[in-house]
Amino acid sequence: GNSVTQMEGPVTLSEEAFLTINCTYTATGYPSLFWYVQYPGEGLQLLLKATKADDKGSNKGFEATYRKETTSFHLEKGSVQVSDSAVYFCALSARDSNYQLIWGAGTKLIIKP
Amino acid sequence: DAGVIQSPRHEVTEMGQEVTLRCKPISGHDYLFWYRQTMMRGLELLIYFNNNVPIDDSGMPEDRFSAKMPNASFSTLKIQPSEPRDSAVYFCASSLASDTQYFGPGTRLTVL
């Protein structure tokens, strides 16, 4: 079946550090890939998405590239801020899962000033 | 657009009581999802609807849980009777077809 694997957290970085959160997936066909973010006490928000191979999703300085050859969708940001502290979820949507989101476990990111 | 609206935001109840959570999806969206989030189990899909019809309720933990969607702008998730292990944050989300899901702010349920 389809699945998503994220790196375990928490990930702790200093402000202005480079961020990578790894995400790999297993799916048949060509899924759409998503990163959602959940700030403390809030619901999940779409951060970025990509719908086909080699697409790059970007938003708020975050980027992720859909790599079919490595079945990955790693999240990156060049310089993190304290306000980026949150839980980040990788997810996929595929036809054979009736387009329901298959979620990773989430990675908690802590940015220290 | 107002986004997905959930009520109440917080609910504290005693074991054995009935709890009803409410959701208003984004206007025009044809899919509605109910999720539960806990530290132990993470984010779980409970049930989802398409055009007001329940499509998959395999995630509903047991018969104490039920969900309805009487029209395109309203859904409820009911727990009767509630138990302490039902304590969690419950999210409602909606989407247009198979596109991005938009989440509400959640209802934090505490069952004493």
Tab-separated table of C-alpha atoms in Angstrom:
chain	number	residue	atom	x	y	z
A	1	GLY	CA	0.000	0.000	0.000
A	2	ASN	CA	0.886	3.652	-0.159
A	3	SER	CA	2.924	5.096	2.690
A	4	VAL	CA	4.974	8.095	3.763
A	5	THR	CA	8.059	8.059	5.971
A	6	GLN	CA	9.451	11.177	7.612
A	7	MET	CA	12.551	11.719	9.666
A	8	GLU	CA	11.883	11.540	13.362
A	9	GLY	CA	11.981	14.626	15.485
A	10	PRO	CA	12.357	16.759	17.222
A	11	VAL	CA	14.757	18.639	14.997
A	12	THR	CA	16.446	21.465	16.900
A	13	LEU	CA	18.266	24.227	15.033
A	14	SER	CA	19.557	27.686	15.705
A	15	GLU	CA	18.033	30.676	13.975
A	16	GLU	CA	19.351	31.226	10.425
A	17	ALA	CA	20.459	27.602	10.081
A	18	PHE	CA	19.715	25.539	6.986
A	19	LEU	CA	16.807	23.148	7.329
A	20	THR	CA	16.182	19.783	5.727
A	21	ILE	CA	13.356	17.476	6.760
A	22	ASN	CA	13.447	14.207	4.882
A	23	CYS	CA	10.358	12.592	3.412
A	24	THR	CA	10.193	9.454	1.293
A	25	TYR	CA	7.154	7.713	-0.057
A	26	THR	CA	5.912	4.434	-1.434
A	27	ALA	CA	3.173	4.577	-4.020
A	28	THR	CA	2.101	3.104	-7.315
A	29	GLY	CA	1.596	5.472	-10.170
A	30	TYR	CA	2.099	9.196	-9.810
A	31	PRO	CA	0.912	10.595	-6.502
A	32	SER	CA	0.623	14.252	-5.565
A	33	LEU	CA	2.873	15.242	-2.666
A	34	PHE	CA	2.239	17.763	0.082
A	35	TRP	CA	3.831	19.424	3.063
A	36	TYR	CA	1.512	20.667	5.773
A	37	VAL	CA	2.518	22.682	8.827
A	38	GLN	CA	0.852	22.768	12.231
A	39	TYR	CA	1.691	25.680	14.519
A	40	PRO	CA	1.075	25.202	18.250
A	41	GLY	CA	-2.618	25.126	19.077
A	42	GLU	CA	-3.726	25.364	15.470
A	43	GLY	CA	-4.982	23.140	12.670
A	44	LEU	CA	-2.873	21.929	9.781
A	45	GLN	CA	-2.175	24.332	6.929
A	46	LEU	CA	-0.959	23.510	3.462
A	47	LEU	CA	2.624	24.727	3.119
A	48	LEU	CA	3.383	23.567	-0.425
A	49	LYS	CA	2.633	20.828	-2.900
A	50	ALA	CA	3.819	19.225	-6.124
A	51	THR	CA	1.730	17.180	-8.492
A	52	LYS	CA	4.251	15.645	-10.891
A	53	ALA	CA	7.849	14.544	-11.063
A	54	ASP	CA	10.491	17.301	-10.955
A	55	ASP	CA	7.937	19.893	-9.833
A	56	LYS	CA	9.176	22.198	-7.115
A	57	GLY	CA	6.707	23.480	-4.555
A	58	SER	CA	7.628	26.631	-2.666
A	59	ASN	CA	6.103	28.936	-0.073
A	60	LYS	CA	7.354	31.235	2.717
A	61	GLY	CA	10.974	30.392	1.852
A	62	PHE	CA	10.376	26.644	2.041
A	63	GLU	CA	10.963	24.412	-0.977
A	64	ALA	CA	10.510	20.759	-1.860
A	65	THR	CA	11.189	18.976	-5.144
A	66	TYR	CA	9.244	15.908	-6.285
A	67	ARG	CA	11.947	13.312	-7.017
A	68	LYS	CA	10.464	10.206	-8.559
A	69	GLU	CA	13.805	8.453	-9.005
A	70	THR	CA	14.443	8.566	-5.263
A	71	THR	CA	10.745	8.650	-4.237
A	72	SER	CA	11.472	11.674	-2.073
A	73	PHE	CA	10.017	15.081	-1.292
A	74	HIS	CA	12.449	16.630	1.178
A	75	LEU	CA	11.546	19.974	2.730
A	76	GLU	CA	14.263	22.662	2.777
A	77	LYS	CA	14.677	26.229	3.920
A	78	GLY	CA	17.828	28.252	3.658
A	79	SER	CA	17.533	30.280	6.852
A	80	VAL	CA	15.029	29.336	9.530
A	81	GLN	CA	13.396	31.692	11.995
A	82	VAL	CA	12.015	31.142	15.480
A	83	SER	CA	8.541	31.550	13.977
A	84	ASP	CA	9.105	28.402	11.881
A	85	SER	CA	8.888	26.279	15.014
A	86	ALA	CA	6.024	23.892	14.324
A	87	VAL	CA	5.220	20.310	13.356
A	88	TYR	CA	5.664	19.502	9.675
A	89	PHE	CA	3.723	16.714	7.973
A	90	CYS	CA	4.519	15.123	4.631
A	91	ALA	CA	1.590	13.511	2.805
A	92	LEU	CA	0.646	11.960	-0.509
A	93	SER	CA	-2.549	11.645	-2.484
A	94	ALA	CA	-2.973	8.880	-5.037
A	95	ARG	CA	-5.670	7.514	-7.281
A	96	ASP	CA	-5.500	3.996	-5.830
A	97	SER	CA	-6.094	5.426	-2.346
A	98	ASN	CA	-9.154	7.284	-3.611
A	99	TYR	CA	-7.097	10.474	-3.390
A	100	GLN	CA	-7.181	10.430	0.389
A	101	LEU	CA	-4.170	11.894	2.100
A	102	ILE	CA	-1.673	9.336	3.384
A	103	TRP	CA	0.218	11.045	6.197
A	104	GLY	CA	3.694	10.850	7.587
A	105	ALA	CA	4.068	10.847	11.363
A	106	GLY	CA	5.092	14.492	11.512
A	107	THR	CA	8.412	16.108	12.450
A	108	LYS	CA	8.593	18.631	15.235
A	109	LEU	CA	10.919	21.535	14.469
A	110	ILE	CA	12.318	23.701	17.248
A	111	ILE	CA	14.226	26.845	16.347
A	112	LYS	CA	16.292	28.468	19.095
A	113	PRO	CA	17.171	32.168	18.974
B	1	ASP	CA	-13.630	32.962	2.547
B	2	ALA	CA	-14.197	32.063	6.194
B	3	GLY	CA	-12.404	28.744	5.997
B	4	VAL	CA	-13.533	25.585	7.753
B	5	ILE	CA	-15.404	26.386	10.945
B	6	GLN	CA	-15.523	24.045	13.913
B	7	SER	CA	-17.368	24.302	17.189
B	8	PRO	CA	-16.862	24.178	20.028
B	9	ARG	CA	-13.128	24.913	20.184
B	10	HIS	CA	-12.842	23.277	23.564
B	11	GLU	CA	-15.084	20.725	25.228
B	12	VAL	CA	-14.709	19.257	28.680
B	13	THR	CA	-17.148	16.559	29.663
B	14	GLU	CA	-17.515	13.679	32.019
B	15	MET	CA	-17.255	10.047	31.136
B	16	GLY	CA	-20.542	8.644	29.864
B	17	GLN	CA	-21.844	11.944	28.491
B	18	GLU	CA	-22.758	12.516	24.876
B	19	VAL	CA	-20.478	14.834	22.908
B	20	THR	CA	-21.330	16.484	19.594
B	21	LEU	CA	-18.709	18.216	17.481
B	22	ARG	CA	-19.742	20.440	14.604
B	23	CYS	CA	-18.176	21.437	11.318
B	24	LYS	CA	-19.016	23.843	8.534
B	25	PRO	CA	-16.909	23.175	5.427
B	26	ILE	CA	-15.773	25.735	2.900
B	27	SER	CA	-18.626	26.626	0.580
B	28	GLY	CA	-18.494	24.663	-2.658
B	29	HIS	CA	-16.264	21.903	-1.346
B	30	ASP	CA	-17.613	18.419	-1.980
B	31	TYR	CA	-15.409	16.380	0.354
B	32	LEU	CA	-15.456	16.528	4.135
B	33	PHE	CA	-13.085	14.692	6.463
B	34	TRP	CA	-13.012	14.053	10.204
B	35	TYR	CA	-9.628	13.414	11.822
B	36	ARG	CA	-8.465	12.734	15.345
B	37	GLN	CA	-5.027	13.725	16.637
B	38	THR	CA	-3.341	12.388	19.769
B	39	MET	CA	0.242	12.219	20.934
B	40	MET	CA	0.157	8.437	20.977
B	41	ARG	CA	-1.485	7.733	17.623
B	42	GLY	CA	-0.775	10.891	15.667
B	43	LEU	CA	-3.259	12.004	13.006
B	44	GLU	CA	-5.978	9.469	12.166
B	45	LEU	CA	-8.682	9.717	9.508
B	46	LEU	CA	-11.993	8.723	11.071
B	47	ILE	CA	-14.472	9.141	8.214
B	48	TYR	CA	-14.978	11.114	5.053
B	49	PHE	CA	-17.957	12.206	2.984
B	50	ASN	CA	-18.378	12.994	-0.690
B	51	ASN	CA	-21.419	15.055	-1.633
B	52	ASN	CA	-22.842	14.447	1.846
B	53	VAL	CA	-22.569	10.649	1.533
B	54	PRO	CA	-20.241	8.720	3.853
B	55	ILE	CA	-17.643	6.975	1.700
B	56	ASP	CA	-15.255	5.365	4.161
B	57	ASP	CA	-15.857	5.056	7.892
B	58	SER	CA	-13.267	2.355	8.505
B	59	GLY	CA	-11.342	4.695	10.773
B	60	MET	CA	-14.201	5.161	13.218
B	61	PRO	CA	-12.907	3.492	16.370
B	62	GLU	CA	-16.131	1.853	17.516
B	63	ASP	CA	-19.887	2.083	17.550
B	64	ARG	CA	-19.812	4.868	20.099
B	65	PHE	CA	-18.732	7.157	17.278
B	66	SER	CA	-21.119	8.335	14.576
B	67	ALA	CA	-20.983	11.069	11.955
B	68	LYS	CA	-23.617	12.710	9.802
B	69	MET	CA	-23.703	15.239	7.029
B	70	PRO	CA	-27.327	16.311	6.527
B	71	ASN	CA	-26.405	18.939	3.948
B	72	ALA	CA	-23.437	20.379	2.116
B	73	SER	CA	-22.728	23.004	4.746
B	74	PHE	CA	-22.865	21.053	7.990
B	75	SER	CA	-21.522	17.889	9.582
B	76	THR	CA	-21.489	16.448	13.077
B	77	LEU	CA	-19.345	13.896	14.860
B	78	LYS	CA	-21.005	12.381	17.881
B	79	ILE	CA	-19.538	10.274	20.658
B	80	GLN	CA	-22.009	8.479	22.913
B	81	PRO	CA	-21.089	7.520	25.551
B	82	SER	CA	-17.763	9.302	25.814
B	83	GLU	CA	-14.733	7.754	27.522
B	84	PRO	CA	-11.463	9.257	28.789
B	85	ARG	CA	-9.539	7.592	25.947
B	86	ASP	CA	-11.555	9.700	23.493
B	87	SER	CA	-9.688	12.781	24.696
B	88	ALA	CA	-7.969	14.251	21.638
B	89	VAL	CA	-8.078	17.106	19.172
B	90	TYR	CA	-10.673	16.497	16.463
B	91	PHE	CA	-10.193	18.195	13.119
B	92	CYS	CA	-12.573	18.686	10.271
B	93	ALA	CA	-11.216	19.326	6.776
B	94	SER	CA	-12.804	19.950	3.402
B	95	SER	CA	-11.647	19.847	-0.188
B	96	LEU	CA	-12.842	20.333	-3.728
B	97	ALA	CA	-12.615	16.975	-5.478
B	98	SER	CA	-9.190	15.461	-4.886
B	99	ASP	CA	-7.414	18.746	-4.371
B	100	THR	CA	-5.882	20.259	-1.262
B	101	GLN	CA	-7.577	19.627	2.062
B	102	TYR	CA	-8.259	22.686	4.213
B	103	PHE	CA	-8.379	22.121	7.939
B	104	GLY	CA	-10.426	23.771	10.627
B	105	PRO	CA	-8.876	24.944	13.911
B	106	GLY	CA	-9.918	21.765	15.710
B	107	THR	CA	-11.944	20.898	18.803
B	108	ARG	CA	-9.948	19.931	21.865
B	109	LEU	CA	-11.993	17.309	23.718
B	110	THR	CA	-11.254	16.332	27.286
B	111	VAL	CA	-13.242	13.509	28.841
B	112	LEU	CA	-12.824	13.280	32.593
